[in-house]
PDB file of C-alpha atoms in Angstrom:
ATOM      1  CA  MET A  72     129.247  49.166  88.486  1.00 48.00           C
ATOM      2  CA  PHE A  73     129.546  52.386  90.254  1.00 50.00           C
ATOM      3  CA  ASP A  74     131.034  55.063  87.975  1.00 61.00           C
ATOM      4  CA  ALA A  75     132.847  57.595  90.243  1.00 62.00           C
ATOM      5  CA  THR A  76     133.481  59.924  87.306  1.00 64.00           C
ATOM      6  CA  LEU A  77     129.766  60.138  86.406  1.00 58.00           C
ATOM      7  CA  TRP A  78     128.831  60.573  90.150  1.00 55.00           C
ATOM      8  CA  ASN A  79     131.447  63.395  90.522  1.00 58.00           C
ATOM      9  CA  GLY A  80     130.252  65.115  87.351  1.00 57.00           C
ATOM     10  CA  SER A  81     126.680  64.905  88.444  1.00 59.00           C
ATOM     11  CA  MET A  82     127.558  66.387  91.830  1.00 60.00           C
ATOM     12  CA  ALA A  83     129.448  69.239  90.205  1.00 59.00           C
ATOM     13  CA  LEU A  84     126.692  70.019  87.893  1.00 54.00           C
ATOM     14  CA  ALA A  85     124.198  69.985  90.770  1.00 56.00           C
ATOM     15  CA  ALA A  86     126.368  72.293  92.743  1.00 56.00           C
ATOM     16  CA  MET A  87     126.760  74.610  89.785  1.00 57.00           C
ATOM     17  CA  LEU A  88     122.959  74.662  89.242  1.00 52.00           C
ATOM     18  CA  GLY A  89     122.526  75.355  93.022  1.00 53.00           C
ATOM     19  CA  VAL A  90     124.923  78.333  92.837  1.00 57.00           C
ATOM     20  CA  PHE A  91     123.125  79.718  89.796  1.00 51.00           C
ATOM     21  CA  TRP A  92     119.667  79.346  91.608  1.00 58.00           C
ATOM     22  CA  PHE A  93     121.117  80.934  94.710  1.00 62.00           C
ATOM     23  CA  ILE A  94     122.446  83.979  92.893  1.00 66.00           C
ATOM     24  CA  GLY A  95     119.229  84.360  90.798  1.00 64.00           C
ATOM     25  CA  ALA A  96     116.871  83.904  93.722  1.00 72.00           C
ATOM     26  CA  ARG A  97     118.795  86.431  95.862  1.00 79.00           C
ATOM     27  CA  ARG A  98     118.754  88.993  93.019  1.00 87.00           C
ATOM     28  CA  ARG A  99     115.054  88.493  92.541  1.00 85.00           C
ATOM     29  CA  LEU A 100     114.247  89.070  96.146  1.00 88.00           C
ATOM     30  CA  ARG A 101     116.470  92.240  96.196  1.00 90.00           C
ATOM     31  CA  ARG A 102     114.729  93.486  93.058  1.00 93.00           C
ATOM     32  CA  LEU A 103     111.358  92.994  94.525  1.00 93.00           C
ATOM     33  CA  ARG A 104     112.396  94.677  97.810  1.00 92.00           C
ATOM     34  CA  ALA A 105     113.699  97.587  95.864  1.00 93.00           C
ATOM     35  CA  ALA A 106     110.442  97.816  93.963  1.00 95.00           C
ATOM     36  CA  VAL A 107     108.560  98.132  97.240  1.00 94.00           C
ATOM     37  CA  ALA A 108     110.870 100.972  98.439  1.00 93.00           C
ATOM     38  CA  GLN A 109     110.504 102.760  95.053  1.00 95.00           C
ATOM     39  CA  CYS A 110     106.659 102.490  95.180  1.00 95.00           C
ATOM     40  CA  TYR A 111     106.618 103.916  98.657  1.00 94.00           C
ATOM     41  CA  LEU A 112     108.743 106.868  97.603  1.00 94.00           C
ATOM     42  CA  THR A 113     106.279 107.691  94.815  1.00 96.00           C
ATOM     43  CA  LEU A 114     103.405 107.368  97.396  1.00 96.00           C
ATOM     44  CA  ASP A 115     105.249 109.526  99.848  1.00 96.00           C
ATOM     45  CA  GLU A 116     105.651 112.299  97.336  1.00 96.00           C
ATOM     46  CA  ALA A 117     101.786 112.368  96.804  1.00 96.00           C
ATOM     47  CA  LEU A 118     101.055 112.270 100.447  1.00 96.00           C
ATOM     48  CA  MET A 119     103.588 115.079 101.093  1.00 95.00           C
ATOM     49  CA  ARG A 120     101.916 117.272  98.416  1.00 95.00           C
ATOM     50  CA  TYR A 121      98.656 116.704 100.297  1.00 95.00           C
ATOM     51  CA  ALA A 122     100.005 117.459 103.684  1.00 94.00           C
ATOM     52  CA  LEU A 123     101.943 120.612 102.456  1.00 93.00           C
ATOM     53  CA  TRP A 124      98.840 121.902 100.661  1.00 93.00           C
ATOM     54  CA  MET A 125      96.771 121.371 103.877  1.00 90.00           C
ATOM     55  CA  GLN A 126      99.553 123.185 105.795  1.00 91.00           C
ATOM     56  CA  GLY A 127      99.063 126.182 103.471  1.00 88.00           C
ATOM     57  CA  CYS A 128      95.318 126.169 104.376  1.00 87.00           C
ATOM     58  CA  LEU A 129      96.011 126.698 108.066  1.00 87.00           C
ATOM     59  CA  PRO A 130      95.540 130.251 109.551  1.00 83.00           C
ATOM     60  CA  SER A 131      98.777 132.126 109.455  1.00 77.00           C
ATOM     61  CA  GLY A 132      98.976 132.331 113.249  1.00 73.00           C
ATOM     62  CA  ILE A 133      99.490 128.476 113.596  1.00 74.00           C
ATOM     63  CA  ARG A 134     101.247 127.520 110.424  1.00 71.00           C
ATOM     64  CA  MET A 135     104.350 125.411 110.905  1.00 64.00           C
ATOM     65  CA  ASP A 136     107.606 126.366 109.222  1.00 56.00           C
ATOM     66  CA  PHE A 137     108.307 123.153 107.254  1.00 51.00           C
ATOM     67  CA  PHE A 138     108.202 123.549 103.390  1.00 50.00           C
ATOM     68  CA  THR A 139     104.748 125.372 103.497  1.00 47.00           C
ATOM     69  CA  GLN A 140     103.010 125.521 100.189  1.00 47.00           C
ATOM     70  CA  PRO A 141     100.259 128.158  99.867  1.00 46.00           C
ATOM     71  CA  ALA A 142      96.816 127.091  99.363  1.00 46.00           C
ATOM     72  CA  PRO A 143      95.555 127.597  95.721  1.00 44.00           C
ATOM     73  CA  LEU A 144      93.041 130.190  96.939  1.00 43.00           C
ATOM     74  CA  GLU A 145      93.793 133.204  98.987  1.00 42.00           C
ATOM     75  CA  LEU A 146      92.044 132.624 102.273  1.00 44.00           C
ATOM     76  CA  PRO A 147      90.754 135.577 104.254  1.00 45.00           C
ATOM     77  CA  ALA A 148      92.524 136.139 107.552  1.00 47.00           C
ATOM     78  CA  HIS A 149      90.774 134.673 110.501  1.00 51.00           C
ATOM     79  CA  GLU A 150      91.428 133.672 114.089  1.00 56.00           C
ATOM     80  CA  PRO A 151      92.076 129.971 114.472  1.00 60.00           C
ATOM     81  CA  GLY A 152      89.283 128.247 116.330  1.00 77.00           C
ATOM     82  CA  ALA A 153      89.619 124.869 118.175  1.00 87.00           C
ATOM     83  CA  ALA A 154      89.018 122.817 115.000  1.00 90.00           C
ATOM     84  CA  TRP A 155      91.895 124.569 113.348  1.00 89.00           C
ATOM     85  CA  VAL A 156      94.180 124.051 116.246  1.00 90.00           C
ATOM     86  CA  ARG A 157      93.357 120.343 116.215  1.00 93.00           C
ATOM     87  CA  LEU A 158      94.070 120.217 112.501  1.00 94.00           C
ATOM     88  CA  GLN A 159      97.445 121.660 113.134  1.00 93.00           C
ATOM     89  CA  GLY A 160      98.155 119.171 115.825  1.00 93.00           C
ATOM     90  CA  ALA A 161      96.952 116.249 113.577  1.00 95.00           C
ATOM     91  CA  LEU A 162      99.104 117.567 110.699  1.00 95.00           C
ATOM     92  CA  THR A 163     102.102 117.656 112.838  1.00 94.00           C
ATOM     93  CA  GLN A 164     101.690 113.982 113.834  1.00 95.00           C
ATOM     94  CA  TYR A 165     101.041 113.037 110.324  1.00 96.00           C
ATOM     95  CA  MET A 166     104.343 114.617 109.147  1.00 95.00           C
ATOM     96  CA  GLU A 167     106.070 112.742 111.854  1.00 95.00           C
ATOM     97  CA  ALA A 168     104.403 109.462 110.746  1.00 95.00           C
ATOM     98  CA  LEU A 169     105.437 110.191 107.130  1.00 95.00           C
ATOM     99  CA  ALA A 170     109.090 110.927 108.137  1.00 93.00           C
ATOM    100  CA  CYS A 171     109.178 107.618 110.148  1.00 92.00           C
ATOM    101  CA  ALA A 172     107.892 105.636 107.178  1.00 92.00           C
ATOM    102  CA  ARG A 173     110.335 107.332 104.826  1.00 90.00           C
ATOM    103  CA  ARG A 174     113.217 106.093 106.987  1.00 88.00           C
ATOM    104  CA  ALA A 175     111.973 102.584 106.568  1.00 83.00           C
ATOM    105  CA  PRO A 176     110.013 102.162 103.313  1.00 76.00           C
ATOM    106  CA  LEU A 177     109.723  98.353 103.877  1.00 78.00           C
ATOM    107  CA  MET A 178     107.429  99.107 106.818  1.00 76.00           C
ATOM    108  CA  GLY A 179     106.518  96.687 109.461  1.00 79.00           C
ATOM    109  CA  GLY A 180     102.977  96.500 110.732  1.00 79.00           C
ATOM    110  CA  ASP A 181     103.556  98.865 113.590  1.00 85.00           C
ATOM    111  CA  VAL A 182     104.796 101.693 111.212  1.00 89.00           C
ATOM    112  CA  THR A 183     101.952 101.229 108.732  1.00 90.00           C
ATOM    113  CA  ALA A 184      99.406 101.138 111.655  1.00 90.00           C
ATOM    114  CA  VAL A 185     100.836 104.582 112.929  1.00 92.00           C
ATOM    115  CA  LEU A 186     100.620 106.070 109.472  1.00 94.00           C
ATOM    116  CA  VAL A 187      97.109 104.803 108.983  1.00 94.00           C
ATOM    117  CA  LEU A 188      95.912 106.168 112.353  1.00 95.00           C
ATOM    118  CA  ALA A 189      97.598 109.517 111.715  1.00 96.00           C
ATOM    119  CA  HIS A 190      96.046 109.841 108.290  1.00 96.00           C
ATOM    120  CA  GLY A 191      92.596 109.034 109.776  1.00 95.00           C
ATOM    121  CA  ALA A 192      93.122 111.617 112.473  1.00 96.00           C
ATOM    122  CA  LEU A 193      94.037 114.210 109.956  1.00 96.00           C
ATOM    123  CA  ALA A 194      91.042 113.531 107.808  1.00 93.00           C
ATOM    124  CA  ALA A 195      88.738 113.858 110.794  1.00 94.00           C
ATOM    125  CA  ALA A 196      90.445 116.982 111.856  1.00 95.00           C
ATOM    126  CA  TRP A 197      90.125 118.561 108.307  1.00 94.00           C
ATOM    127  CA  HIS A 198      86.480 117.821 108.160  1.00 91.00           C
ATOM    128  CA  GLY A 199      86.009 119.390 111.565  1.00 92.00           C
ATOM    129  CA  ALA A 200      87.898 122.574 110.435  1.00 90.00           C
ATOM    130  CA  MET A 201      85.654 122.732 107.295  1.00 89.00           C
ATOM    131  CA  ARG A 202      82.533 122.429 109.473  1.00 87.00           C
ATOM    132  CA  GLU A 203      83.810 125.262 111.638  1.00 84.00           C
ATOM    133  CA  ARG A 204      84.620 127.425 108.628  1.00 76.00           C
ATOM    134  CA  GLY A 205      81.203 126.763 107.129  1.00 70.00           C
ATOM    135  CA  ALA A 206      79.441 127.700 110.350  1.00 62.00           C
ATOM    136  CA  GLN A 207      81.435 131.007 110.522  1.00 60.00           C
ATOM    137  CA  GLN A 208      80.529 131.689 106.752  1.00 57.00           C
ATOM    138  CA  GLN A 209      84.083 131.990 105.734  1.00 57.00           C
ATOM    139  CA  PRO A 210      84.287 131.173 101.972  1.00 55.00           C
ATOM    140  CA  PRO A 211      85.592 129.386  99.903  1.00 62.00           C
ATOM    141  CA  THR A 212      84.896 125.969 101.764  1.00 73.00           C
ATOM    142  CA  GLU A 213      83.517 124.275  98.659  1.00 81.00           C
ATOM    143  CA  GLN A 214      86.581 125.092  96.579  1.00 84.00           C
ATOM    144  CA  LEU A 215      88.866 123.803  99.352  1.00 87.00           C
ATOM    145  CA  GLN A 216      86.924 120.609  99.696  1.00 88.00           C
ATOM    146  CA  LEU A 217      87.209 120.038  95.908  1.00 90.00           C
ATOM    147  CA  ARG A 218      90.966 120.595  95.891  1.00 92.00           C
ATOM    148  CA  HIS A 219      91.290 118.458  98.976  1.00 92.00           C
ATOM    149  CA  GLY A 220      89.457 115.644  97.154  1.00 92.00           C
ATOM    150  CA  ARG A 221      91.587 115.950  93.986  1.00 94.00           C
ATOM    151  CA  LEU A 222      94.824 115.709  96.055  1.00 94.00           C
ATOM    152  CA  LEU A 223      93.562 112.642  97.828  1.00 94.00           C
ATOM    153  CA  SER A 224      92.492 110.977  94.590  1.00 94.00           C
ATOM    154  CA  GLN A 225      96.122 111.551  93.252  1.00 94.00           C
ATOM    155  CA  CYS A 226      97.410 109.419  96.102  1.00 95.00           C
ATOM    156  CA  VAL A 227      95.278 106.415  95.217  1.00 95.00           C
ATOM    157  CA  PRO A 228      97.224 104.915  92.193  1.00 96.00           C
ATOM    158  CA  PRO A 229     100.613 105.036  94.089  1.00 96.00           C
ATOM    159  CA  ARG A 230      98.847 103.511  97.079  1.00 95.00           C
ATOM    160  CA  GLU A 231      97.598 100.710  94.859  1.00 96.00           C
ATOM    161  CA  ALA A 232     100.972 100.230  93.226  1.00 96.00           C
ATOM    162  CA  TYR A 233     102.692 100.124  96.739  1.00 96.00           C
ATOM    163  CA  ASN A 234     100.251  97.480  98.020  1.00 95.00           C
ATOM    164  CA  GLU A 235     100.661  95.387  94.881  1.00 96.00           C
ATOM    165  CA  ALA A 236     104.498  95.507  95.217  1.00 96.00           C
ATOM    166  CA  VAL A 237     104.221  94.429  98.904  1.00 95.00           C
ATOM    167  CA  LYS A 238     101.976  91.583  98.052  1.00 95.00           C
ATOM    168  CA  THR A 239     104.393  90.279  95.361  1.00 95.00           C
ATOM    169  CA  TYR A 240     107.405  90.684  97.543  1.00 94.00           C
ATOM    170  CA  ASN A 241     105.797  89.107 100.634  1.00 94.00           C
ATOM    171  CA  ALA A 242     104.622  86.172  98.569  1.00 93.00           C
ATOM    172  CA  ALA A 243     108.163  85.659  97.087  1.00 91.00           C
ATOM    173  CA  ILE A 244     109.877  85.551 100.480  1.00 91.00           C
ATOM    174  CA  ALA A 245     107.288  83.065 101.887  1.00 90.00           C
ATOM    175  CA  GLN A 246     107.705  80.528  99.156  1.00 85.00           C
ATOM    176  CA  PHE A 247     109.995  77.465  99.599  1.00 83.00           C
ATOM    177  CA  PRO A 248     112.867  77.305  98.965  1.00 80.00           C
ATOM    178  CA  ALA A 249     113.302  81.040  98.622  1.00 75.00           C
ATOM    179  CA  LEU A 250     112.093  81.579 102.303  1.00 78.00           C
ATOM    180  CA  LEU A 251     115.395  79.994 103.343  1.00 79.00           C
ATOM    181  CA  LEU A 252     117.235  82.721 101.614  1.00 77.00           C
ATOM    182  CA  ALA A 253     114.900  85.284 103.099  1.00 78.00           C
ATOM    183  CA  ARG A 254     115.685  84.017 106.565  1.00 77.00           C
ATOM    184  CA  LEU A 255     119.307  83.823 105.934  1.00 80.00           C
ATOM    185  CA  PHE A 256     119.713  87.394 104.548  1.00 74.00           C
ATOM    186  CA  LYS A 257     116.810  88.824 106.725  1.00 81.00           C
ATOM    187  CA  PHE A 258     114.326  89.685 104.012  1.00 84.00           C
ATOM    188  CA  ARG A 259     111.500  90.651 106.318  1.00 89.00           C
ATOM    189  CA  PRO A 260     107.846  91.071 105.248  1.00 91.00           C
ATOM    190  CA  ALA A 261     106.766  94.564 104.314  1.00 90.00           C
ATOM    191  CA  GLY A 262     103.567  96.066 105.735  1.00 89.00           C
ATOM    192  CA  ASN A 263     100.748  97.005 103.438  1.00 91.00           C
ATOM    193  CA  LEU A 264      98.592 100.100 103.425  1.00 92.00           C
ATOM    194  CA  LEU A 265      95.311  98.510 102.525  1.00 89.00           C
ATOM    195  CA  ARG A 266      93.599 100.399 105.348  1.00 89.00           C
ATOM    196  CA  LEU A 267      94.938 103.856 104.271  1.00 89.00           C
ATOM    197  CA  THR A 268      91.624 105.510 103.304  1.00 87.00           C
ATOM    198  CA  LEU A 269      92.075 108.172 100.626  1.00 83.00           C
ATOM    199  CA  GLU A 270      88.475 108.908  99.955  1.00 76.00           C
ATOM    200  CA  PRO A 271      87.432 112.613 100.672  1.00 67.00           C
TER     201      PRO A 271
END
């Protein structure tokens, strides 16, 4: 015989469990998304230290005005050559890419691509400036390169932490049934920075 009371009780229990799952799953996705944002903020701080130090290495005639930090070594005054002008331009683009990523730390693929390209252009411009400086026999190029490498190496752990947080978050929003919640509340995939090269 059909037991309506048992049926109603089962349905109420199922509904209650569904609500608990819904709340828990949404909280988990929000927590994972927040972890991605926090990891990017840590990476951004390291990349900004790198960029601001490089800004301080520019000849005084072409330095920009944003939060300049002096280089750790007192550089002799010299006229900026073409390589230094290219470095200044690449640095400007890099700072703009960082600012764009900072506004949306759960970056899509287009934002991460711009940041990766800007970082690559900056690295190439830096090496060009160092070659020009070496050809002009303007020390201390070796010390600058060592400091440059140390600053880049400090960016590696936060880059790895960010990529790992992105991997975990993207996997979570792609799993059924959590992907239904992700679509409902617009939890979009975050872009990784696997191609962000931080080797000197």
